mmCIF file of C-alpha atoms in Angstrom:
data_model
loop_
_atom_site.group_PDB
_atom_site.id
_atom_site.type_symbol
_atom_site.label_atom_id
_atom_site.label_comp_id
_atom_site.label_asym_id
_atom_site.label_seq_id
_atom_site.Cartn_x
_atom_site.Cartn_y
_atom_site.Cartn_z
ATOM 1 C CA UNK I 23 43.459 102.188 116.297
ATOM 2 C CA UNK I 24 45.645 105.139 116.099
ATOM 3 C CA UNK I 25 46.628 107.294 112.917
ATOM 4 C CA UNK I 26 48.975 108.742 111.504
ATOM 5 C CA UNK I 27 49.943 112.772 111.895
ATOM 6 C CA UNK I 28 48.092 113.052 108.544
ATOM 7 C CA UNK I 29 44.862 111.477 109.745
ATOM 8 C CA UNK I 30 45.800 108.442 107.739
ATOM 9 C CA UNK I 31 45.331 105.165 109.211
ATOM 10 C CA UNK I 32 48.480 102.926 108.854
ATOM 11 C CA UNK I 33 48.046 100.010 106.575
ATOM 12 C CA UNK I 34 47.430 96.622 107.614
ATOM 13 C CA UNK I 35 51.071 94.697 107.842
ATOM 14 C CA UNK I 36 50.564 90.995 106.268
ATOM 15 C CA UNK I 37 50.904 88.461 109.360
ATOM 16 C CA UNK I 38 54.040 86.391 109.668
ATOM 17 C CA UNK I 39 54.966 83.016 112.101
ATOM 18 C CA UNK I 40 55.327 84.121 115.492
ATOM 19 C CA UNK I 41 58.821 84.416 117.477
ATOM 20 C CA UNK I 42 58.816 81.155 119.023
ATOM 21 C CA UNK I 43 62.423 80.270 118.121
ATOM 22 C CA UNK I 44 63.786 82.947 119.738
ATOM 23 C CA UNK I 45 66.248 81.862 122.524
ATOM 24 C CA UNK I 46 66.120 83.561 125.822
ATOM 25 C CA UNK I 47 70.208 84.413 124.972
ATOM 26 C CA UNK I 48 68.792 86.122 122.059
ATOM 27 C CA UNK I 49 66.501 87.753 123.087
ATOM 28 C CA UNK I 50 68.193 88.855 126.109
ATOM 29 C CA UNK I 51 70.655 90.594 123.452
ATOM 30 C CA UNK I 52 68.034 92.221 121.960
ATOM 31 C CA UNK I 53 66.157 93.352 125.127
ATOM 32 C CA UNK I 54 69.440 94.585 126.514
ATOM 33 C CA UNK I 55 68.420 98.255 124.743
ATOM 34 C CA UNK I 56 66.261 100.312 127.222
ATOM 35 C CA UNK I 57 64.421 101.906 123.883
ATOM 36 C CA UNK I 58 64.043 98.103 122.363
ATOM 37 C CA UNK I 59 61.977 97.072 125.606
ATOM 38 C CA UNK I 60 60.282 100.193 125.778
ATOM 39 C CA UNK I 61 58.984 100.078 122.332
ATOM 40 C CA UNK I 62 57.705 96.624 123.161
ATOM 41 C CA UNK I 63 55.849 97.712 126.017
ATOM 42 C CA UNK I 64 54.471 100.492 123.904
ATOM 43 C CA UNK I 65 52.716 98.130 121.814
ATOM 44 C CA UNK I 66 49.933 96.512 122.376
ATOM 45 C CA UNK I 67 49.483 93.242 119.917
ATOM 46 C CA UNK I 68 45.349 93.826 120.065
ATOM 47 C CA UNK I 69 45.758 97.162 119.170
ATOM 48 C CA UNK I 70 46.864 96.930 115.576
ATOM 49 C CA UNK I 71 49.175 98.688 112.934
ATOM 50 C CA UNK I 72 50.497 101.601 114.429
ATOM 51 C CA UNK I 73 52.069 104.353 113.029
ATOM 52 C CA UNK I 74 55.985 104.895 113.374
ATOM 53 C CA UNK I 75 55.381 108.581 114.182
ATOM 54 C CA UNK I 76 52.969 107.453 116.824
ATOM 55 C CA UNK I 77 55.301 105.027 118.482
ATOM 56 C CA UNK I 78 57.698 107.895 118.384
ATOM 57 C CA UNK I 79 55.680 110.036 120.331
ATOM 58 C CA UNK I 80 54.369 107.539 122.972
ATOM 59 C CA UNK I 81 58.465 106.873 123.493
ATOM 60 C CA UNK I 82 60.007 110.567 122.637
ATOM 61 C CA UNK I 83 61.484 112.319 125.978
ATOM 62 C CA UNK I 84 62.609 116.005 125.762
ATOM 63 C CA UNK I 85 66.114 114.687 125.714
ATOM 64 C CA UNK I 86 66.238 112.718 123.082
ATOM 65 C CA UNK I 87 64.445 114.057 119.579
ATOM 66 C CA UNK I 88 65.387 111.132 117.650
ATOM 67 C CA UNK I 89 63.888 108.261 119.004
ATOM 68 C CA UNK I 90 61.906 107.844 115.528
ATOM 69 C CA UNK I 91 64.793 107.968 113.402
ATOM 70 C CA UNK I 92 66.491 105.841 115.707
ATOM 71 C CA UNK I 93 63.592 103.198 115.847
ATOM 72 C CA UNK I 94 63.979 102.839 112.174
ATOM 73 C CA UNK I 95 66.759 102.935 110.865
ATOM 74 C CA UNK I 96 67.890 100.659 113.964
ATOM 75 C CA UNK I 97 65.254 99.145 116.570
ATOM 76 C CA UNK I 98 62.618 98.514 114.304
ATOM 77 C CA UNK I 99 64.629 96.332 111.548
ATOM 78 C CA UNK I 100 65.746 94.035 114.724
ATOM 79 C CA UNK I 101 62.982 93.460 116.712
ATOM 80 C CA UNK I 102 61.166 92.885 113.076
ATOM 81 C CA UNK I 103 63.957 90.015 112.155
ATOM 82 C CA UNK I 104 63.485 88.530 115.315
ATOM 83 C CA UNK I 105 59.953 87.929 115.075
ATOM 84 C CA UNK I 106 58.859 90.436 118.108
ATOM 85 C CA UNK I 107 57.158 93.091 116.022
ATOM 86 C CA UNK I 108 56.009 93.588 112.474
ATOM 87 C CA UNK I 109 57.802 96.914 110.291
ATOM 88 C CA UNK I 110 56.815 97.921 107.009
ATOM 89 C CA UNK I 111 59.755 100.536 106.657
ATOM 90 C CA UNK I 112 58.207 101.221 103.690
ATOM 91 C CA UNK I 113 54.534 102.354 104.659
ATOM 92 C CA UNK I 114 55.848 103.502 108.060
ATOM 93 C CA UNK I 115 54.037 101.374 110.624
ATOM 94 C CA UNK I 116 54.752 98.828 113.139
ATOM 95 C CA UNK I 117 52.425 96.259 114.908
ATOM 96 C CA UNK I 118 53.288 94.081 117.970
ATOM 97 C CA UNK I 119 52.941 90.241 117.361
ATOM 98 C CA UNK I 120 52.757 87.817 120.137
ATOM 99 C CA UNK I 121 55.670 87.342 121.916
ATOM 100 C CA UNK I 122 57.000 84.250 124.050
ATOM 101 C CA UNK I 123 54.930 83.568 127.311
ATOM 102 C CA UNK I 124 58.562 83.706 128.706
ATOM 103 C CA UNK I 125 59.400 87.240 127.121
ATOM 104 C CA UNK I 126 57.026 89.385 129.446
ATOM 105 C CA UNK I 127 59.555 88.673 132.659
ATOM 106 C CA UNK I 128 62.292 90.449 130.302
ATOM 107 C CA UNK I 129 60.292 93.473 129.358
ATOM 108 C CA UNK I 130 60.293 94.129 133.135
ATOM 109 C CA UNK I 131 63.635 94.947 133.570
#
């Protein structure tokens, strides 16, 4: 499992049903940002809590120095209503949950 910057290892996030009623409108309109599906492919749901700032590195590009504010205040929350990941805004870490068999052919795109 990997840490936090701090060394810290990111708490374990209390497990929650599945996305299984997610459309494939829906989650179509939540796929259709490029940093969404790339966040999902960043995660791996054997891997365990991860930290935000860790996510934020595997996904940060030398153009763009915000992608961790930007996956919480905004990608994070969303993909964590819909079922598709697991946030804790609070402790600062996200875990992938088991998405859709249908989902992967989405991620591709």
């Amino acid at each position: 499992m990997i840490g936090n910057r701090d060394g810290s290892t990111p708490p374990r996030i209390t497990p929650e049903s599945p996305a299984t009623d997610l459309t494939p409108e829906r989650l179509w309109s939540l796929l259709g940002d490029s940093l969404r599906r790339r966040a999902l492919r960043a995660l791996d749901p054997d891997e365990g809590p991860v930290a935000l700032s860790e996510l934020g590195d595997r996904l940060a590009d030398e153009s763009d120095s915000s992608v961790e504010i930007k996956l919480h205040h905004v990608h994070l929350p969303k993909l964590d209503e819909a079922g598709l990941v697991r946030y804790d805004a609070d402790e600062n870490a996200v875990e992938a949950r088991p998405r859709p068999d249908w989902a992967d052919r989405y991620l591709e795109l």
